[in-house]
């Protein structure tokens, strides 16, 4: 086991306790495989499942597992037209279980996220009966200020590069605090508690995942 893995394993257990103190259900998994299996174990077979855009969820391989086990899913990427994609995105706001990641998690158990359209954060805040958040330990930071800094100065420019957005950060690699039409920094949300208790379930993963 590498020093990084040892650190992640030790810190992960502490952060799980911090999350639980804020009424999140929280779990620590050492590997992506364990995390994907944990996610499936938390989803009743009768649930309709959807998700927000997430590099982490893609990397841990949960989507093929959902299909293989024939879960009922709302997948906007299967839409044939922009109108159908928008309809699926809206319908996902009232699904049973919504999957997502988080741009950052603080050591004292808070989540911080940035969203462009707002659908991912709307679902996290209200609508789906259950929200499962999968997060690599590379996204853990000390304070809420650090979390916002990570989201705006690292995650957002990386995602703008990934989607080839027409923003200053796509050109320079640095946050320009822009008001561009292509800005993905529309909504900035800190989640300090899960309400109702246990509705939001956080799975910390002892790997570097996502942006």
CSV table of C-alpha atoms in Angstrom, one decimal:
chain,number,residue,atom,x,y,z
A,1,UNK,CA,0.0,0.0,0.0
A,2,UNK,CA,1.4,3.4,-1.0
A,3,UNK,CA,1.7,6.3,1.5
A,4,UNK,CA,-1.2,8.1,-0.4
A,5,UNK,CA,-3.4,5.1,0.0
A,6,UNK,CA,-2.6,4.8,3.7
A,7,UNK,CA,-3.4,8.5,4.2
A,8,UNK,CA,-6.6,8.2,2.3
A,9,UNK,CA,-7.7,5.2,4.4
A,10,UNK,CA,-7.0,6.9,7.6
A,11,UNK,CA,-8.4,10.3,6.7
A,12,UNK,CA,-11.5,8.7,5.0
A,13,UNK,CA,-12.7,7.2,8.2
A,14,UNK,CA,-12.5,10.5,10.0
A,15,UNK,CA,-14.4,12.3,7.3
A,16,UNK,CA,-17.1,9.7,7.3
A,17,UNK,CA,-17.7,10.4,11.0
A,18,UNK,CA,-17.8,14.2,10.2
A,19,UNK,CA,-20.4,13.6,7.5
A,20,UNK,CA,-22.5,11.4,9.8
A,21,UNK,CA,-22.4,14.2,12.4
A,22,UNK,CA,-24.1,16.3,9.8
A,23,UNK,CA,-26.9,13.7,9.2
A,24,UNK,CA,-25.5,12.3,5.9
A,25,UNK,CA,-25.3,8.6,5.6
A,26,UNK,CA,-21.6,8.1,4.8
A,27,UNK,CA,-19.3,5.2,3.8
A,28,UNK,CA,-15.7,4.7,2.9
A,29,UNK,CA,-14.6,2.4,0.1
A,30,UNK,CA,-10.9,1.7,-0.7
A,31,UNK,CA,-11.5,1.1,-4.4
A,32,UNK,CA,-13.8,2.0,-7.3
A,33,UNK,CA,-15.0,-1.5,-7.5
A,34,UNK,CA,-16.1,-1.5,-3.9
A,35,UNK,CA,-17.8,1.9,-4.4
A,36,UNK,CA,-19.8,0.7,-7.4
A,37,UNK,CA,-21.0,-2.3,-5.5
A,38,UNK,CA,-21.9,-0.1,-2.5
A,39,UNK,CA,-23.9,2.2,-4.7
A,40,UNK,CA,-25.9,-0.7,-6.2
A,41,UNK,CA,-26.5,-2.0,-2.7
A,42,UNK,CA,-28.1,1.3,-1.7
A,43,UNK,CA,-30.6,1.3,-4.6
A,44,UNK,CA,-33.8,-0.7,-4.2
A,45,UNK,CA,-34.6,-2.7,-7.3
A,46,UNK,CA,-37.9,-1.0,-7.7
A,47,UNK,CA,-36.3,2.5,-7.9
A,48,UNK,CA,-36.1,4.7,-11.0
A,49,UNK,CA,-32.5,5.9,-11.2
A,50,UNK,CA,-31.0,8.9,-12.8
A,51,UNK,CA,-27.8,11.0,-12.5
A,52,UNK,CA,-26.1,14.3,-13.1
A,53,UNK,CA,-23.0,14.7,-15.3
A,54,UNK,CA,-20.1,13.0,-13.5
A,55,UNK,CA,-16.6,11.9,-14.6
A,56,UNK,CA,-16.3,10.1,-11.3
A,57,UNK,CA,-19.4,7.9,-11.9
A,58,UNK,CA,-18.1,7.0,-15.3
A,59,UNK,CA,-14.7,6.1,-14.0
A,60,UNK,CA,-16.0,3.8,-11.3
A,61,UNK,CA,-18.1,1.9,-13.9
A,62,UNK,CA,-21.5,2.1,-12.2
A,63,UNK,CA,-23.5,2.8,-15.4
A,64,UNK,CA,-22.8,-0.6,-17.2
A,65,UNK,CA,-23.6,-2.3,-13.9
A,66,UNK,CA,-27.0,-0.6,-13.7
A,67,UNK,CA,-27.8,-1.7,-17.3
A,68,UNK,CA,-26.5,-5.2,-16.7
A,69,UNK,CA,-28.7,-5.6,-13.7
A,70,UNK,CA,-31.7,-4.1,-15.6
A,71,UNK,CA,-32.4,-1.1,-13.3
A,72,UNK,CA,-34.9,1.3,-14.6
A,73,UNK,CA,-32.9,4.4,-15.6
A,74,UNK,CA,-33.5,7.9,-17.0
A,75,UNK,CA,-30.5,8.5,-19.2
A,76,UNK,CA,-30.5,11.9,-21.0
A,77,UNK,CA,-27.6,10.7,-23.2
A,78,UNK,CA,-30.0,8.3,-24.9
A,79,UNK,CA,-32.2,11.2,-26.1
A,80,UNK,CA,-32.5,11.6,-29.9
A,81,UNK,CA,-33.3,15.3,-29.8
A,82,UNK,CA,-32.5,18.3,-27.6
A,83,UNK,CA,-36.2,18.5,-26.6
A,84,UNK,CA,-36.2,14.8,-25.5
A,85,UNK,CA,-32.9,15.4,-23.6
A,86,UNK,CA,-34.5,18.4,-21.8
A,87,UNK,CA,-37.6,16.3,-20.9
A,88,UNK,CA,-35.5,13.5,-19.5
A,89,UNK,CA,-33.4,16.0,-17.5
A,90,UNK,CA,-36.6,17.4,-15.9
A,91,UNK,CA,-38.1,14.1,-15.2
A,92,UNK,CA,-34.9,13.0,-13.4
A,93,UNK,CA,-35.7,15.7,-10.7
A,94,UNK,CA,-38.4,13.4,-9.4
A,95,UNK,CA,-36.7,10.0,-9.8
A,96,UNK,CA,-36.3,7.7,-6.8
A,97,UNK,CA,-32.5,7.6,-6.6
A,98,UNK,CA,-30.2,10.3,-8.1
A,99,UNK,CA,-26.5,9.7,-8.5
A,100,UNK,CA,-23.8,12.4,-8.6
A,101,UNK,CA,-20.4,13.4,-7.4
A,102,UNK,CA,-19.3,16.5,-5.6
A,103,UNK,CA,-16.7,19.1,-6.6
A,104,UNK,CA,-15.3,19.1,-3.0
A,105,UNK,CA,-15.8,17.7,0.5
A,106,UNK,CA,-14.5,19.5,3.6
A,107,UNK,CA,-12.8,17.8,6.4
A,108,UNK,CA,-15.6,18.8,8.7
A,109,UNK,CA,-18.2,17.0,6.5
A,110,UNK,CA,-19.7,19.6,4.1
A,111,UNK,CA,-20.2,19.3,0.4
A,112,UNK,CA,-19.5,22.1,-2.1
A,113,UNK,CA,-20.7,22.1,-5.7
A,114,UNK,CA,-20.8,24.3,-8.8
A,115,UNK,CA,-23.3,23.8,-11.6
A,116,UNK,CA,-24.0,25.4,-14.9
A,117,UNK,CA,-27.6,24.5,-15.7
A,118,UNK,CA,-28.5,23.7,-12.1
A,119,UNK,CA,-30.2,20.3,-12.7
A,120,UNK,CA,-27.6,18.4,-10.7
A,121,UNK,CA,-27.9,20.7,-7.7
A,122,UNK,CA,-31.6,21.0,-7.9
A,123,UNK,CA,-31.9,17.2,-7.6
A,124,UNK,CA,-29.5,17.1,-4.7
A,125,UNK,CA,-31.4,19.8,-2.8
A,126,UNK,CA,-35.0,18.5,-3.4
A,127,UNK,CA,-36.9,16.0,-5.4
A,128,UNK,CA,-35.5,12.5,-5.6
A,129,UNK,CA,-36.1,10.4,-2.5
A,130,UNK,CA,-32.5,9.4,-2.2
A,131,UNK,CA,-29.2,11.0,-3.4
A,132,UNK,CA,-26.0,9.1,-3.6
A,133,UNK,CA,-22.8,11.1,-3.9
A,134,UNK,CA,-19.6,9.3,-4.9
A,135,UNK,CA,-16.4,11.3,-4.3
A,136,UNK,CA,-12.7,10.5,-4.7
A,137,UNK,CA,-10.5,11.4,-1.8
A,138,UNK,CA,-8.6,13.8,-4.0
A,139,UNK,CA,-11.5,16.2,-3.6
A,140,UNK,CA,-11.2,16.4,0.2
A,141,UNK,CA,-10.1,19.9,1.4
A,142,UNK,CA,-9.8,21.5,4.8
A,143,UNK,CA,-12.3,24.4,4.8
A,144,UNK,CA,-15.4,25.6,2.9
A,145,UNK,CA,-13.3,28.4,1.4
A,146,UNK,CA,-10.8,25.8,0.1
A,147,UNK,CA,-13.8,23.9,-1.3
A,148,UNK,CA,-15.0,26.9,-3.3
A,149,UNK,CA,-11.5,27.6,-4.5
A,150,UNK,CA,-11.0,24.1,-5.7
A,151,UNK,CA,-14.3,24.1,-7.5
A,152,UNK,CA,-13.8,27.5,-9.2
A,153,UNK,CA,-10.0,27.3,-9.9
A,154,UNK,CA,-9.5,23.7,-10.7
A,155,UNK,CA,-12.7,21.7,-11.4
A,156,UNK,CA,-14.5,24.4,-13.4
A,157,UNK,CA,-11.6,25.2,-15.8
A,158,UNK,CA,-11.0,21.4,-16.3
A,159,UNK,CA,-14.6,20.8,-17.1
A,160,UNK,CA,-14.7,23.8,-19.5
A,161,UNK,CA,-11.7,22.2,-21.2
A,162,UNK,CA,-13.5,18.9,-21.4
A,163,UNK,CA,-16.6,20.4,-23.0
A,164,UNK,CA,-14.7,23.0,-25.1
A,165,UNK,CA,-16.6,25.9,-23.6
A,166,UNK,CA,-16.0,29.5,-24.8
A,167,UNK,CA,-14.9,30.9,-21.5
A,168,UNK,CA,-11.7,32.7,-20.3
A,169,UNK,CA,-10.7,29.7,-18.2
A,170,UNK,CA,-10.9,27.5,-21.3
A,171,UNK,CA,-8.4,29.8,-22.9
A,172,UNK,CA,-6.1,30.4,-20.0
A,173,UNK,CA,-6.7,27.5,-17.6
A,174,UNK,CA,-7.4,30.0,-14.9
A,175,UNK,CA,-10.7,31.3,-13.4
A,176,UNK,CA,-11.6,34.6,-14.9
A,177,UNK,CA,-14.7,35.1,-12.7
A,178,UNK,CA,-16.6,35.5,-16.0
A,179,UNK,CA,-20.2,36.1,-17.0
A,180,UNK,CA,-19.8,34.3,-20.3
A,181,UNK,CA,-22.9,32.6,-21.9
A,182,UNK,CA,-20.9,29.4,-21.7
A,183,UNK,CA,-20.0,29.8,-18.0
A,184,UNK,CA,-20.6,26.6,-15.9
A,185,UNK,CA,-20.3,28.5,-12.7
A,186,UNK,CA,-23.9,29.6,-12.4
A,187,UNK,CA,-24.9,28.0,-9.1
A,188,UNK,CA,-22.6,27.6,-6.1
A,189,UNK,CA,-24.0,25.5,-3.3
A,190,UNK,CA,-22.7,24.5,0.0
A,191,UNK,CA,-24.5,21.6,1.7
A,192,UNK,CA,-23.9,21.6,5.4
A,193,UNK,CA,-26.6,19.1,6.5
A,194,UNK,CA,-28.7,16.3,5.0
A,195,UNK,CA,-32.4,17.0,5.4
A,196,UNK,CA,-34.1,14.6,5.9
A,197,UNK,CA,-31.4,12.7,7.8
A,198,UNK,CA,-29.8,10.1,5.6
A,199,UNK,CA,-31.5,11.3,2.3
A,200,UNK,CA,-28.0,12.2,1.0
A,201,UNK,CA,-25.6,9.3,1.1
A,202,UNK,CA,-21.9,10.1,0.6
A,203,UNK,CA,-19.4,7.4,-0.5
A,204,UNK,CA,-15.8,8.4,-0.2
A,205,UNK,CA,-13.4,6.5,-2.4
A,206,UNK,CA,-9.7,6.0,-1.6
A,207,UNK,CA,-8.6,6.9,-5.2
A,208,UNK,CA,-8.1,10.0,-7.3
A,209,UNK,CA,-11.3,10.3,-9.3
A,210,UNK,CA,-13.0,13.0,-11.4
A,211,UNK,CA,-12.2,16.6,-11.9
